[in-house]
């Protein structure tokens, strides 16, 4: 009988958060893991892709509103103004760390995809703060919070041991449980896309960048660029 063989995982190198904000992200994911997950299967996550995609597209208007120079990226000063406008309260150090964490190209500007991941991380941190102290303000973006909660919940679904990371075996097992015949191959491909630093585990930031790509965010951006190029050729 054919089937995918799951090899034992090699010892994982422990990822040490480099900033206070990364430590808060890890603590927030452990807290969310302990609270449980509403998703019951890998297939239930796939079924939510269209709804997540439609919700995240609403971020485009926010992105364009705060891309003051219309250059397709949000710089540090524009992000600070964005937070002020949305009444998102973070210290200067936290804003700097968030910006650095999401500016994966190190070009001092966040594109639309990076901006979505940043907002989702802000949602995660704000939700953790509210859980600890109900008197603290929420993120204040009700139209997007449902999509962000689903993204966080998907990470919790895969993180079976609730340590704040997703391992290769956790991902393989979750996809195998869905009845997918090629679960091993699919999971290995997906894990390679997520595990940027090749340390054998995926943190929430790595997960969000990969997951939002799977949903189709980058495809939408590519379509916009193709339309612009077509107009230029006319």
Coordinates of C-alpha atoms in Angstrom, one line a residue:
X1 CA 0.0 0.0 0.0
X2 CA 1.4 3.4 -1.0
X3 CA 1.8 6.1 1.5
X4 CA 4.2 8.8 2.7
X5 CA 6.8 7.8 5.2
X6 CA 7.3 10.4 7.9
X7 CA 10.9 10.5 9.0
X8 CA 11.9 11.3 12.5
X9 CA 12.7 15.0 12.9
X10 CA 16.3 16.0 13.5
X11 CA 17.0 18.0 16.7
X12 CA 15.6 21.5 16.4
X13 CA 17.8 24.5 17.0
X14 CA 16.0 26.7 19.5
X15 CA 15.0 30.0 18.1
X16 CA 15.8 32.8 20.5
X17 CA 13.7 36.0 20.1
X18 CA 16.0 38.9 19.2
X19 CA 13.7 41.7 20.4
X20 CA 11.1 42.3 23.1
X21 CA 8.4 42.4 20.5
X22 CA 9.4 38.9 19.3
X23 CA 9.3 37.6 22.8
X24 CA 5.8 39.0 23.2
X25 CA 4.7 37.3 19.9
X26 CA 6.0 33.9 21.2
X27 CA 4.3 34.4 24.6
X28 CA 1.0 35.5 22.8
X29 CA 1.0 32.3 20.7
X30 CA 1.6 30.1 23.7
X31 CA -1.3 31.9 25.4
X32 CA -3.5 31.4 22.4
X33 CA -2.5 27.7 22.1
X34 CA -3.5 27.1 25.7
X35 CA -6.9 28.7 25.0
X36 CA -7.7 26.1 22.3
X37 CA -8.5 26.2 18.6
X38 CA -11.9 26.4 16.9
X39 CA -10.7 24.8 13.7
X40 CA -11.2 21.0 13.6
X41 CA -9.4 19.9 10.4
X42 CA -7.0 21.0 7.7
X43 CA -9.9 21.0 5.2
X44 CA -11.8 23.5 7.3
X45 CA -8.8 25.9 7.0
X46 CA -8.8 25.4 3.2
X47 CA -12.5 26.2 3.0
X48 CA -11.8 29.6 4.7
X49 CA -9.3 30.7 2.1
X50 CA -11.8 32.7 -0.1
X51 CA -13.2 34.5 2.9
X52 CA -9.8 35.4 4.3
X53 CA -8.7 36.6 0.8
X54 CA -11.7 38.9 0.5
X55 CA -11.2 40.3 4.0
X56 CA -7.6 41.0 3.6
X57 CA -8.2 42.8 0.3
X58 CA -9.9 45.5 2.5
X59 CA -6.4 46.2 3.9
X60 CA -5.6 47.7 0.5
X61 CA -7.5 50.9 1.1
X62 CA -5.8 51.3 4.4
X63 CA -2.4 50.7 2.9
X64 CA -3.0 53.2 0.1
X65 CA -4.3 55.8 2.6
X66 CA -1.1 55.7 4.5
X67 CA 1.3 55.3 1.6
X68 CA 1.5 59.1 1.5
X69 CA 4.0 59.4 -1.3
X70 CA 2.2 56.6 -3.4
X71 CA 5.5 54.7 -4.0
X72 CA 4.0 51.3 -3.2
X73 CA 5.6 51.0 0.3
X74 CA 5.0 52.3 3.8
X75 CA 8.1 53.7 5.4
X76 CA 8.7 54.1 9.2
X77 CA 7.2 57.6 9.4
X78 CA 4.1 56.6 7.5
X79 CA 3.7 53.6 9.8
X80 CA 3.9 55.8 12.8
X81 CA 1.1 58.1 11.3
X82 CA -0.9 55.0 10.5
X83 CA -0.8 53.8 14.1
X84 CA -1.7 57.2 15.4
X85 CA -4.7 57.4 13.0
X86 CA -5.9 53.9 13.9
X87 CA -5.3 54.6 17.6
X88 CA -2.9 51.7 17.9
X89 CA -0.7 52.4 21.0
X90 CA 2.8 51.0 20.9
X91 CA 6.1 52.4 22.3
X92 CA 8.7 53.8 19.8
X93 CA 10.8 50.7 20.5
X94 CA 7.9 48.4 19.7
X95 CA 7.1 50.3 16.5
X96 CA 10.8 50.0 15.4
X97 CA 10.9 46.3 16.2
X98 CA 7.6 45.6 14.4
X99 CA 8.8 47.5 11.3
X100 CA 12.1 45.7 11.3
X101 CA 10.4 42.3 11.8
X102 CA 8.1 42.8 8.8
X103 CA 10.4 44.6 6.4
X104 CA 11.8 41.3 5.2
X105 CA 13.6 42.9 2.2
X106 CA 15.4 45.3 4.4
X107 CA 14.6 48.1 2.0
X108 CA 13.2 50.5 4.7
X109 CA 9.7 50.1 3.3
X110 CA 6.8 47.7 3.7
X111 CA 4.9 46.5 0.7
X112 CA 1.3 45.4 0.9
X113 CA 2.0 41.8 1.8
X114 CA 4.4 42.9 4.6
X115 CA 1.8 45.4 5.8
X116 CA -0.9 42.7 6.2
X117 CA 1.5 40.5 8.2
X118 CA 2.3 43.5 10.4
X119 CA -1.4 44.2 11.1
X120 CA -2.0 40.6 11.9
X121 CA 0.9 40.7 14.4
X122 CA -0.6 43.9 15.9
X123 CA -3.9 42.1 16.3
X124 CA -2.2 39.1 18.0
X125 CA -0.4 41.4 20.5
X126 CA -3.5 43.5 21.2
X127 CA -5.7 40.4 21.7
X128 CA -3.1 39.0 24.2
X129 CA -3.1 42.3 26.1
X130 CA -6.9 42.4 26.3
X131 CA -7.0 38.8 27.5
X132 CA -4.6 39.8 30.3
X133 CA -6.5 43.0 31.1
X134 CA -10.0 43.5 29.6
X135 CA -9.8 47.2 30.3
X136 CA -7.1 47.6 27.6
X137 CA -8.3 48.8 24.2
X138 CA -8.8 46.4 21.3
X139 CA -7.2 46.8 17.9
X140 CA -10.2 48.8 16.6
X141 CA -10.5 47.2 13.1
X142 CA -13.6 45.0 13.4
X143 CA -13.8 44.4 9.6
X144 CA -10.4 42.7 9.6
X145 CA -10.3 41.1 13.1
X146 CA -12.2 38.0 11.9
X147 CA -9.7 37.3 9.2
X148 CA -6.7 37.9 11.5
X149 CA -8.3 35.6 14.2
X150 CA -8.6 32.8 11.6
X151 CA -4.9 33.2 10.6
X152 CA -3.9 33.0 14.3
X153 CA -6.3 30.1 14.8
X154 CA -4.8 28.2 11.9
X155 CA -1.3 28.5 13.5
X156 CA -2.8 27.1 16.8
X157 CA -4.3 24.2 14.9
X158 CA -0.9 23.1 13.6
X159 CA 1.0 23.8 16.8
X160 CA -0.2 20.6 18.6
X161 CA 2.2 20.8 21.5
X162 CA 1.4 24.5 22.1
X163 CA 5.1 25.6 22.3
X164 CA 4.6 28.6 20.0
X165 CA 6.1 26.9 17.0
X166 CA 5.0 24.6 14.2
X167 CA 7.3 21.7 13.5
X168 CA 7.6 19.6 10.3
X169 CA 6.0 16.6 11.9
X170 CA 3.1 18.6 13.3
X171 CA 2.4 20.0 9.8
X172 CA 2.6 16.5 8.2
X173 CA 0.4 15.0 10.8
X174 CA -2.3 17.6 10.4
X175 CA -2.4 17.2 6.6
X176 CA -2.4 13.4 6.9
X177 CA -5.4 13.5 9.3
X178 CA -7.3 15.3 6.5
X179 CA -7.1 12.1 4.4
X180 CA -4.8 13.7 1.7
X181 CA -2.9 10.8 0.0
X182 CA 0.2 12.9 -0.8
X183 CA 0.2 14.5 2.7
X184 CA 3.9 14.0 3.3
X185 CA 5.0 15.6 0.0
X186 CA 2.5 18.5 0.4
X187 CA 3.5 19.2 4.0
X188 CA 7.3 19.1 3.2
X189 CA 6.8 21.6 0.4
X190 CA 4.7 23.9 2.6
X191 CA 7.1 23.6 5.5
X192 CA 10.1 24.5 3.3
X193 CA 8.2 27.6 2.2
X194 CA 7.7 28.6 5.8
X195 CA 10.9 27.7 7.5
X196 CA 13.1 30.6 6.2
X197 CA 16.0 30.1 8.6
X198 CA 16.0 26.3 8.2
X199 CA 16.0 25.7 11.9
X200 CA 13.3 23.1 11.8
X201 CA 10.5 25.1 13.3
X202 CA 8.2 27.9 12.1
X203 CA 7.3 30.9 14.2
X204 CA 4.1 33.0 13.8
X205 CA 5.8 35.6 11.6
X206 CA 7.1 33.0 9.2
X207 CA 3.8 31.3 9.2
X208 CA 1.9 34.4 8.4
X209 CA 4.1 35.4 5.5
X210 CA 3.7 32.0 3.9
X211 CA 0.0 31.5 4.7
X212 CA -1.1 34.9 3.2
X213 CA 0.8 33.9 0.0
X214 CA -1.2 30.7 -0.1
X215 CA -4.4 32.6 0.3
X216 CA -3.5 34.6 -2.8
X217 CA -2.3 38.0 -1.7
X218 CA 0.8 38.1 -3.9
X219 CA -1.2 36.9 -6.9
X220 CA -3.5 39.9 -6.5
X221 CA -0.5 42.2 -6.4
X222 CA 0.9 40.5 -9.5
X223 CA -2.4 41.0 -11.4
X224 CA -2.4 44.7 -10.5
X225 CA 1.2 45.0 -11.8
X226 CA 0.2 43.2 -15.0
X227 CA -2.7 45.5 -15.6
X228 CA -0.5 48.5 -15.1
X229 CA 2.1 47.2 -17.5
X230 CA -0.6 46.5 -20.1
X231 CA -1.9 50.0 -19.8
X232 CA 1.7 51.3 -20.3
X233 CA 2.0 49.3 -23.5
X234 CA -1.2 50.6 -25.0

